[in-house]
Amino acid sequence: MSHFGRAGPPDIRDTYSLLVLNITFRTTADDLFPLFDKYGKVVDVFIPRDRRTGDSRGFAFVRYKYADEAQKAVDKLDGRVVDGREIMVQFAKYGPDAERIHKGRILEPVEKLKGSSRSRSPRPSSRHRDDHRDRDYRRRNRSRSRDRSDYERPRGRDRDRYRSRSRSRSPDYRKERKRGRYDDDKGRSRSPNRSVSPPARGSASPRRSSVSPRRSLSPRRTPSRSRSPVARVEKERSLTPKSVSPRGRSESRSPSPQRSDADFFKMDYRVYAAVNAVDENWCSSRLAVG
DNA sequence: GTTGAGCGTT
């Protein structure tokens, strides 16, 4: 049983797929199998790999034969530290044929699709089976930083264009990847212009279907990949009330009473205004004292 | 030897 994922999906008709996220890039299906097989009959373990490098992409799919066993594996293994990383185990939602999976279970194909190929045809209204749609908006950011650097960034006038949409890559960029049939559907389903952003999406958090109520997973979001300098400035402005904290001001005040007006003219006006404003208290207190 | 917020192979 060491050839998981080598020969395609064996028999996925009545299996229940779990998505295992955050595994180490060196973790293999053979590593995961004994771990998951303790909780039930695992019929398949598949770790998608990068097509260029052949490396793991950091997640895996474990298919169970029975739903209760899969659920037990979710309960027991979600949050477990495997090979130094805290894995996340949850029911797969999208599946190789996205519509045919529900609650981890790969549903029987509704009908033999004509052409016997796996529905490359566009699905007109994809996944509105339940009200969890909003999670899907976050979905296509699978590429890692290395992937992004593999492709040369547009230069010259295209650089502005590229930078302006640094949040979501252009369709051309995604097309370059040639990920396959699913990306075609998904890329089309989320409209090309990124101004989708539904205004009233409810207050529910779109991510992480909260299989386990506890949120012990540290949100290690990297602030260094903030979208744009403007956004960063906005964020800093919104959450820097401490830069005006009285203690910090007293630290940086340093009145230097020998300052003359000629010195002020040499200063930039903004600096002048700032210093003046800062020194207001000092001046008033000084006048009050003397 | 590295990466990391993410849903799938013949």
mmCIF file of C-alpha atoms (C1' of nucleotides) in Angstrom:
data_model
loop_
_atom_site.group_PDB
_atom_site.id
_atom_site.type_symbol
_atom_site.label_atom_id
_atom_site.label_comp_id
_atom_site.label_asym_id
_atom_site.label_seq_id
_atom_site.Cartn_x
_atom_site.Cartn_y
_atom_site.Cartn_z
ATOM 1 C CA MET A 1 0.000 0.000 0.000
ATOM 2 C CA SER A 2 2.748 2.385 -0.745
ATOM 3 C CA HIS A 3 1.710 3.535 -4.140
ATOM 4 C CA PHE A 4 -0.932 5.965 -3.172
ATOM 5 C CA GLY A 5 -1.581 8.536 -5.722
ATOM 6 C CA ARG A 6 0.435 6.873 -8.364
ATOM 7 C CA ALA A 7 -2.235 5.388 -10.501
ATOM 8 C CA GLY A 8 -5.079 7.785 -10.230
ATOM 9 C CA PRO A 9 -8.153 7.556 -8.151
ATOM 10 C CA PRO A 10 -8.888 3.918 -7.462
ATOM 11 C CA ASP A 11 -12.556 3.859 -6.690
ATOM 12 C CA ILE A 12 -13.892 7.062 -5.398
ATOM 13 C CA ARG A 13 -17.523 6.273 -5.554
ATOM 14 C CA ASP A 14 -18.294 5.753 -1.937
ATOM 15 C CA THR A 15 -15.377 7.345 -0.272
ATOM 16 C CA TYR A 16 -15.141 10.331 1.959
ATOM 17 C CA SER A 17 -12.356 12.712 1.219
ATOM 18 C CA LEU A 18 -10.515 14.635 3.810
ATOM 19 C CA LEU A 19 -8.334 17.520 3.011
ATOM 20 C CA VAL A 20 -5.181 17.627 5.058
ATOM 21 C CA LEU A 21 -3.633 21.025 5.045
ATOM 22 C CA ASN A 22 -0.395 22.386 6.282
ATOM 23 C CA ILE A 23 1.620 19.266 5.982
ATOM 24 C CA THR A 24 5.310 19.525 5.530
ATOM 25 C CA PHE A 25 6.547 19.605 2.003
ATOM 26 C CA ARG A 26 8.435 16.484 2.638
ATOM 27 C CA THR A 27 5.593 14.549 4.112
ATOM 28 C CA THR A 28 4.589 11.721 1.872
ATOM 29 C CA ALA A 29 1.500 9.645 1.514
ATOM 30 C CA ASP A 30 3.262 6.824 3.218
ATOM 31 C CA ASP A 31 3.802 9.032 6.193
ATOM 32 C CA LEU A 32 0.198 9.995 6.379
ATOM 33 C CA PHE A 33 -1.314 6.646 5.783
ATOM 34 C CA PRO A 34 -0.494 4.983 9.104
ATOM 35 C CA LEU A 35 -1.545 8.079 10.905
ATOM 36 C CA PHE A 36 -4.937 8.167 9.327
ATOM 37 C CA ASP A 37 -5.445 4.491 9.059
ATOM 38 C CA LYS A 38 -5.638 4.243 12.786
ATOM 39 C CA TYR A 39 -9.071 5.771 12.675
ATOM 40 C CA GLY A 40 -10.601 3.861 9.861
ATOM 41 C CA LYS A 41 -10.129 2.279 6.545
ATOM 42 C CA VAL A 42 -8.162 4.566 4.335
ATOM 43 C CA VAL A 43 -8.640 3.728 0.728
ATOM 44 C CA ASP A 44 -6.436 6.373 -0.741
ATOM 45 C CA VAL A 45 -3.953 9.020 0.174
ATOM 46 C CA PHE A 46 -3.028 11.528 -2.395
ATOM 47 C CA ILE A 47 -0.641 14.414 -2.155
ATOM 48 C CA PRO A 48 -0.822 16.805 -5.066
ATOM 49 C CA ARG A 49 2.548 17.782 -6.278
ATOM 50 C CA ASP A 50 3.906 20.682 -8.125
ATOM 51 C CA ARG A 51 4.229 19.811 -11.735
ATOM 52 C CA ARG A 52 7.432 21.629 -12.271
ATOM 53 C CA THR A 53 9.340 20.715 -9.200
ATOM 54 C CA GLY A 54 7.559 17.567 -8.223
ATOM 55 C CA ASP A 55 7.420 18.718 -4.666
ATOM 56 C CA SER A 56 4.495 18.404 -2.440
ATOM 57 C CA ARG A 57 2.207 21.344 -2.394
ATOM 58 C CA GLY A 58 1.636 21.188 1.253
ATOM 59 C CA PHE A 59 -1.640 19.406 1.481
ATOM 60 C CA ALA A 60 -3.022 15.979 0.988
ATOM 61 C CA PHE A 61 -6.232 14.133 0.449
ATOM 62 C CA VAL A 62 -7.101 11.143 2.472
ATOM 63 C CA ARG A 63 -10.040 9.090 1.442
ATOM 64 C CA TYR A 64 -11.912 7.022 3.900
ATOM 65 C CA LYS A 65 -14.331 4.295 3.250
ATOM 66 C CA TYR A 66 -16.786 5.299 5.900
ATOM 67 C CA ALA A 67 -18.029 8.643 6.934
ATOM 68 C CA ASP A 68 -17.891 8.128 10.642
ATOM 69 C CA GLU A 69 -14.308 7.079 10.440
ATOM 70 C CA ALA A 70 -13.506 10.103 8.410
ATOM 71 C CA GLN A 71 -15.233 12.237 10.962
ATOM 72 C CA LYS A 72 -13.287 10.623 13.701
ATOM 73 C CA ALA A 73 -10.077 11.283 11.866
ATOM 74 C CA VAL A 74 -11.060 14.897 11.575
ATOM 75 C CA ASP A 75 -11.711 15.087 15.251
ATOM 76 C CA LYS A 76 -8.561 13.344 16.241
ATOM 77 C CA LEU A 77 -6.077 14.579 13.726
ATOM 78 C CA ASP A 78 -7.092 18.132 13.138
ATOM 79 C CA GLY A 79 -4.474 20.168 14.876
ATOM 80 C CA ARG A 80 -2.125 17.277 15.315
ATOM 81 C CA VAL A 81 1.509 18.097 14.870
ATOM 82 C CA VAL A 82 2.904 16.006 12.079
ATOM 83 C CA ASP A 83 6.525 16.319 11.198
ATOM 84 C CA GLY A 84 6.761 19.523 13.059
ATOM 85 C CA ARG A 85 3.744 21.227 11.620
ATOM 86 C CA GLU A 86 0.251 21.469 12.849
ATOM 87 C CA ILE A 87 -1.885 19.878 10.244
ATOM 88 C CA MET A 88 -5.463 20.720 9.576
ATOM 89 C CA VAL A 89 -7.883 18.020 8.682
ATOM 90 C CA GLN A 90 -11.269 18.795 7.276
ATOM 91 C CA PHE A 91 -13.687 17.387 4.839
ATOM 92 C CA ALA A 92 -12.839 18.127 1.299
ATOM 93 C CA LYS A 93 -15.251 20.422 -0.353
ATOM 94 C CA TYR A 94 -14.270 20.756 -3.918
ATOM 95 C CA GLY A 95 -13.122 17.437 -5.118
ATOM 96 C CA PRO A 96 -11.650 16.463 -8.430
ATOM 97 C CA ASP A 97 -15.048 16.969 -9.986
ATOM 98 C CA ALA A 98 -16.143 19.793 -7.898
ATOM 99 C CA GLU A 99 -19.806 19.263 -7.988
ATOM 100 C CA ARG A 100 -19.744 15.704 -7.073
ATOM 101 C CA ILE A 101 -18.436 16.068 -3.612
ATOM 102 C CA HIS A 102 -20.445 17.006 -0.640
ATOM 103 C CA LYS A 103 -19.445 16.848 2.973
ATOM 104 C CA GLY A 104 -16.380 14.948 1.988
ATOM 105 C CA ARG A 105 -18.358 12.403 0.166
ATOM 106 C CA ILE A 106 -17.839 12.010 -3.481
ATOM 107 C CA LEU A 107 -21.279 11.684 -4.838
ATOM 108 C CA GLU A 108 -22.109 9.419 -7.631
ATOM 109 C CA PRO A 109 -22.004 11.188 -10.939
ATOM 110 C CA VAL A 110 -25.476 12.277 -11.795
ATOM 111 C CA GLU A 111 -25.199 10.726 -15.174
ATOM 112 C CA LYS A 112 -22.677 9.377 -17.551
ATOM 113 C CA LEU A 113 -21.395 12.525 -19.081
ATOM 114 C CA LYS A 114 -21.405 12.275 -22.774
ATOM 115 C CA GLY A 115 -17.964 12.018 -24.191
ATOM 116 C CA SER A 116 -17.051 10.026 -21.097
ATOM 117 C CA SER A 117 -14.579 12.677 -20.176
ATOM 118 C CA ARG A 118 -14.731 14.324 -16.864
ATOM 119 C CA SER A 119 -16.887 17.266 -17.632
ATOM 120 C CA ARG A 120 -14.546 19.754 -19.098
ATOM 121 C CA SER A 121 -17.635 21.480 -20.273
ATOM 122 C CA PRO A 122 -18.502 24.657 -18.508
ATOM 123 C CA ARG A 123 -20.777 24.255 -15.609
ATOM 124 C CA PRO A 124 -23.246 27.071 -15.885
ATOM 125 C CA SER A 125 -24.201 27.481 -12.295
ATOM 126 C CA SER A 126 -21.547 25.971 -10.194
ATOM 127 C CA ARG A 127 -21.892 25.249 -6.534
ATOM 128 C CA HIS A 128 -24.792 27.028 -5.173
ATOM 129 C CA ARG A 129 -25.978 23.961 -3.429
ATOM 130 C CA ASP A 130 -25.573 25.478 -0.034
ATOM 131 C CA ASP A 131 -25.047 28.840 1.491
ATOM 132 C CA HIS A 132 -21.340 28.435 1.956
ATOM 133 C CA ARG A 133 -20.507 30.075 -1.276
ATOM 134 C CA ASP A 134 -18.590 32.915 0.210
ATOM 135 C CA ARG A 135 -15.742 30.636 1.055
ATOM 136 C CA ASP A 136 -15.124 30.085 -2.587
ATOM 137 C CA TYR A 137 -14.131 33.624 -3.239
ATOM 138 C CA ARG A 138 -10.863 33.119 -1.495
ATOM 139 C CA ARG A 139 -9.932 30.074 -3.291
ATOM 140 C CA ARG A 140 -7.573 30.622 -6.144
ATOM 141 C CA ASN A 141 -4.563 31.898 -4.334
ATOM 142 C CA ARG A 142 -2.823 28.623 -4.281
ATOM 143 C CA SER A 143 0.413 29.727 -5.764
ATOM 144 C CA ARG A 144 3.331 30.168 -3.507
ATOM 145 C CA SER A 145 5.845 32.889 -3.543
ATOM 146 C CA ARG A 146 8.237 30.798 -5.488
ATOM 147 C CA ASP A 147 5.707 30.254 -8.185
ATOM 148 C CA ARG A 148 5.278 33.905 -8.564
ATOM 149 C CA SER A 149 8.950 34.474 -8.995
ATOM 150 C CA ASP A 150 9.243 31.826 -11.618
ATOM 151 C CA TYR A 151 7.461 33.964 -14.089
ATOM 152 C CA GLU A 152 9.114 37.166 -15.018
ATOM 153 C CA ARG A 153 7.141 40.116 -14.001
ATOM 154 C CA PRO A 154 5.962 42.489 -16.649
ATOM 155 C CA ARG A 155 8.281 45.358 -17.151
ATOM 156 C CA GLY A 156 7.869 48.862 -18.376
ATOM 157 C CA ARG A 157 4.346 50.032 -18.761
ATOM 158 C CA ASP A 158 2.989 46.691 -17.823
ATOM 159 C CA ARG A 159 4.474 46.999 -14.445
ATOM 160 C CA ASP A 160 1.839 49.460 -13.354
ATOM 161 C CA ARG A 161 -0.838 47.161 -14.521
ATOM 162 C CA TYR A 162 0.727 44.309 -12.707
ATOM 163 C CA ARG A 163 1.161 46.237 -9.554
ATOM 164 C CA SER A 164 -2.319 47.594 -9.597
ATOM 165 C CA ARG A 165 -3.734 44.139 -9.491
ATOM 166 C CA SER A 166 -1.211 42.654 -7.251
ATOM 167 C CA ARG A 167 -3.948 41.063 -5.241
ATOM 168 C CA SER A 168 -5.363 38.902 -7.926
ATOM 169 C CA ARG A 169 -3.282 37.871 -10.814
ATOM 170 C CA SER A 170 -4.430 38.497 -14.283
ATOM 171 C CA PRO A 171 -6.255 35.806 -16.193
ATOM 172 C CA ASP A 172 -3.361 35.615 -18.569
ATOM 173 C CA TYR A 173 -1.092 34.877 -15.714
ATOM 174 C CA ARG A 174 -3.339 32.123 -14.552
ATOM 175 C CA LYS A 175 -3.603 30.779 -18.018
ATOM 176 C CA GLU A 176 0.125 30.465 -18.131
ATOM 177 C CA ARG A 177 0.003 27.921 -15.438
ATOM 178 C CA LYS A 178 -2.125 25.483 -17.355
ATOM 179 C CA ARG A 179 -3.392 23.933 -14.236
ATOM 180 C CA GLY A 180 -6.094 21.998 -15.967
ATOM 181 C CA ARG A 181 -9.758 21.632 -16.285
ATOM 182 C CA TYR A 182 -10.763 22.806 -12.867
ATOM 183 C CA ASP A 183 -9.025 26.063 -13.133
ATOM 184 C CA ASP A 184 -10.876 26.800 -16.263
ATOM 185 C CA ASP A 185 -14.177 26.538 -14.550
ATOM 186 C CA LYS A 186 -13.094 28.248 -11.442
ATOM 187 C CA GLY A 187 -11.332 30.992 -13.274
ATOM 188 C CA ARG A 188 -14.456 31.696 -15.178
ATOM 189 C CA SER A 189 -16.780 31.441 -12.271
ATOM 190 C CA ARG A 190 -15.041 34.212 -10.441
ATOM 191 C CA SER A 191 -15.499 37.085 -12.743
ATOM 192 C CA PRO A 192 -12.339 38.501 -14.257
ATOM 193 C CA ASN A 193 -12.706 41.907 -12.821
ATOM 194 C CA ARG A 194 -11.889 41.674 -9.212
ATOM 195 C CA SER A 195 -14.540 44.120 -8.165
ATOM 196 C CA VAL A 196 -16.838 41.324 -7.209
ATOM 197 C CA SER A 197 -16.583 41.890 -3.479
ATOM 198 C CA PRO A 198 -20.147 41.333 -2.498
ATOM 199 C CA PRO A 199 -21.168 44.144 -0.249
ATOM 200 C CA ALA A 200 -23.274 42.296 2.232
ATOM 201 C CA ARG A 201 -21.743 38.936 2.751
ATOM 202 C CA GLY A 202 -22.975 38.430 6.228
ATOM 203 C CA SER A 203 -20.766 38.657 9.208
ATOM 204 C CA ALA A 204 -19.691 35.074 9.092
ATOM 205 C CA SER A 205 -16.069 34.516 8.538
ATOM 206 C CA PRO A 206 -15.619 33.235 5.038
ATOM 207 C CA ARG A 207 -12.741 30.971 5.727
ATOM 208 C CA ARG A 208 -12.104 27.820 7.534
ATOM 209 C CA SER A 209 -15.344 25.987 7.770
ATOM 210 C CA SER A 210 -14.812 25.673 11.484
ATOM 211 C CA VAL A 211 -15.000 21.999 11.772
ATOM 212 C CA SER A 212 -13.598 22.277 15.218
ATOM 213 C CA PRO A 213 -14.856 25.107 17.339
ATOM 214 C CA ARG A 214 -11.545 25.779 18.922
ATOM 215 C CA ARG A 215 -9.306 28.012 16.955
ATOM 216 C CA SER A 216 -5.987 26.930 18.236
ATOM 217 C CA LEU A 217 -4.357 27.559 14.943
ATOM 218 C CA SER A 218 -2.132 30.505 15.126
ATOM 219 C CA PRO A 219 -2.991 32.886 12.337
ATOM 220 C CA ARG A 220 0.445 33.395 11.022
ATOM 221 C CA ARG A 221 -0.362 35.863 8.414
ATOM 222 C CA THR A 222 2.655 37.567 7.056
ATOM 223 C CA PRO A 223 2.329 41.308 7.143
ATOM 224 C CA SER A 224 5.085 41.681 4.628
ATOM 225 C CA ARG A 225 2.816 40.691 1.799
ATOM 226 C CA SER A 226 0.458 43.520 2.288
ATOM 227 C CA ARG A 227 -1.155 44.353 -0.946
ATOM 228 C CA SER A 228 0.027 47.836 -1.753
ATOM 229 C CA PRO A 229 1.866 50.659 -0.115
ATOM 230 C CA VAL A 230 -1.336 52.585 -0.020
ATOM 231 C CA ALA A 231 -3.082 49.839 1.812
ATOM 232 C CA ARG A 232 -0.222 49.572 4.194
ATOM 233 C CA VAL A 233 -0.299 53.255 4.886
ATOM 234 C CA GLU A 234 -4.001 53.077 5.424
ATOM 235 C CA LYS A 235 -3.564 50.251 7.833
ATOM 236 C CA GLU A 236 -0.851 51.982 9.716
ATOM 237 C CA ARG A 237 -2.843 55.103 9.958
ATOM 238 C CA SER A 238 -5.817 53.233 11.195
ATOM 239 C CA LEU A 239 -3.959 51.527 13.969
ATOM 240 C CA THR A 240 -1.311 53.882 15.145
ATOM 241 C CA PRO A 241 -2.789 55.846 17.939
ATOM 242 C CA LYS A 242 0.239 54.984 19.964
ATOM 243 C CA SER A 243 2.483 57.129 17.876
ATOM 244 C CA VAL A 244 0.870 60.089 19.548
ATOM 245 C CA SER A 245 0.881 58.632 22.958
ATOM 246 C CA PRO A 246 1.852 61.205 25.551
ATOM 247 C CA ARG A 247 4.807 59.209 26.669
ATOM 248 C CA GLY A 248 6.238 58.966 23.220
ATOM 249 C CA ARG A 249 5.712 62.613 22.713
ATOM 250 C CA SER A 250 7.501 63.574 25.847
ATOM 251 C CA GLU A 251 10.329 61.371 24.692
ATOM 252 C CA SER A 252 10.652 63.018 21.346
ATOM 253 C CA ARG A 253 9.909 66.505 22.427
ATOM 254 C CA SER A 254 13.335 67.759 23.392
ATOM 255 C CA PRO A 255 12.427 71.422 23.506
ATOM 256 C CA SER A 256 15.857 72.873 22.784
ATOM 257 C CA PRO A 257 14.993 76.412 23.851
ATOM 258 C CA GLN A 258 17.916 77.928 22.033
ATOM 259 C CA ARG A 259 16.105 77.578 18.779
ATOM 260 C CA SER A 260 15.904 80.813 16.838
ATOM 261 C CA ASP A 261 13.463 81.907 14.188
ATOM 262 C CA ALA A 262 16.086 81.648 11.512
ATOM 263 C CA ASP A 263 16.342 78.021 12.304
ATOM 264 C CA PHE A 264 12.654 77.671 11.800
ATOM 265 C CA PHE A 265 12.829 79.100 8.327
ATOM 266 C CA LYS A 266 15.317 76.515 7.363
ATOM 267 C CA MET A 267 13.017 73.790 8.366
ATOM 268 C CA ASP A 268 10.443 72.278 6.237
ATOM 269 C CA TYR A 269 7.098 73.758 6.856
ATOM 270 C CA ARG A 270 5.549 70.524 7.966
ATOM 271 C CA VAL A 271 8.290 69.877 10.393
ATOM 272 C CA TYR A 272 7.898 73.378 11.600
ATOM 273 C CA ALA A 273 4.205 72.955 12.123
ATOM 274 C CA ALA A 274 4.674 69.688 13.836
ATOM 275 C CA VAL A 275 7.302 70.977 16.151
ATOM 276 C CA ASN A 276 5.243 74.029 16.828
ATOM 277 C CA ALA A 277 2.263 71.983 17.714
ATOM 278 C CA VAL A 278 4.321 69.804 19.917
ATOM 279 C CA ASP A 279 5.873 72.751 21.645
ATOM 280 C CA GLU A 280 2.610 74.418 22.321
ATOM 281 C CA ASN A 281 2.219 72.725 25.593
ATOM 282 C CA TRP A 282 5.721 73.408 26.474
ATOM 283 C CA CYS A 283 5.433 77.075 25.682
ATOM 284 C CA SER A 284 2.205 77.490 27.533
ATOM 285 C CA SER A 285 3.495 75.711 30.537
ATOM 286 C CA ARG A 286 6.607 77.788 30.401
ATOM 287 C CA LEU A 287 4.609 80.963 30.266
ATOM 288 C CA ALA A 288 2.459 79.806 33.075
ATOM 289 C CA VAL A 289 5.458 79.077 35.173
ATOM 290 C CA GLY A 290 7.381 82.200 34.429
ATOM 291 C "C1'" DG B 1 19.250 22.843 2.466
ATOM 292 C "C1'" DT B 2 14.507 26.409 1.359
ATOM 293 C "C1'" DT B 3 8.596 27.849 0.557
ATOM 294 C "C1'" DG B 4 3.379 27.983 3.086
ATOM 295 C "C1'" DA B 5 -3.259 29.981 4.004
ATOM 296 C "C1'" DG B 6 -3.967 26.250 0.580
ATOM 297 C "C1'" DC B 7 -8.990 21.556 -2.557
ATOM 298 C "C1'" DG B 8 -6.970 16.481 -6.293
ATOM 299 C "C1'" DT B 9 -3.551 12.383 -9.913
ATOM 300 C "C1'" DT B 10 -4.183 8.185 -14.799
#
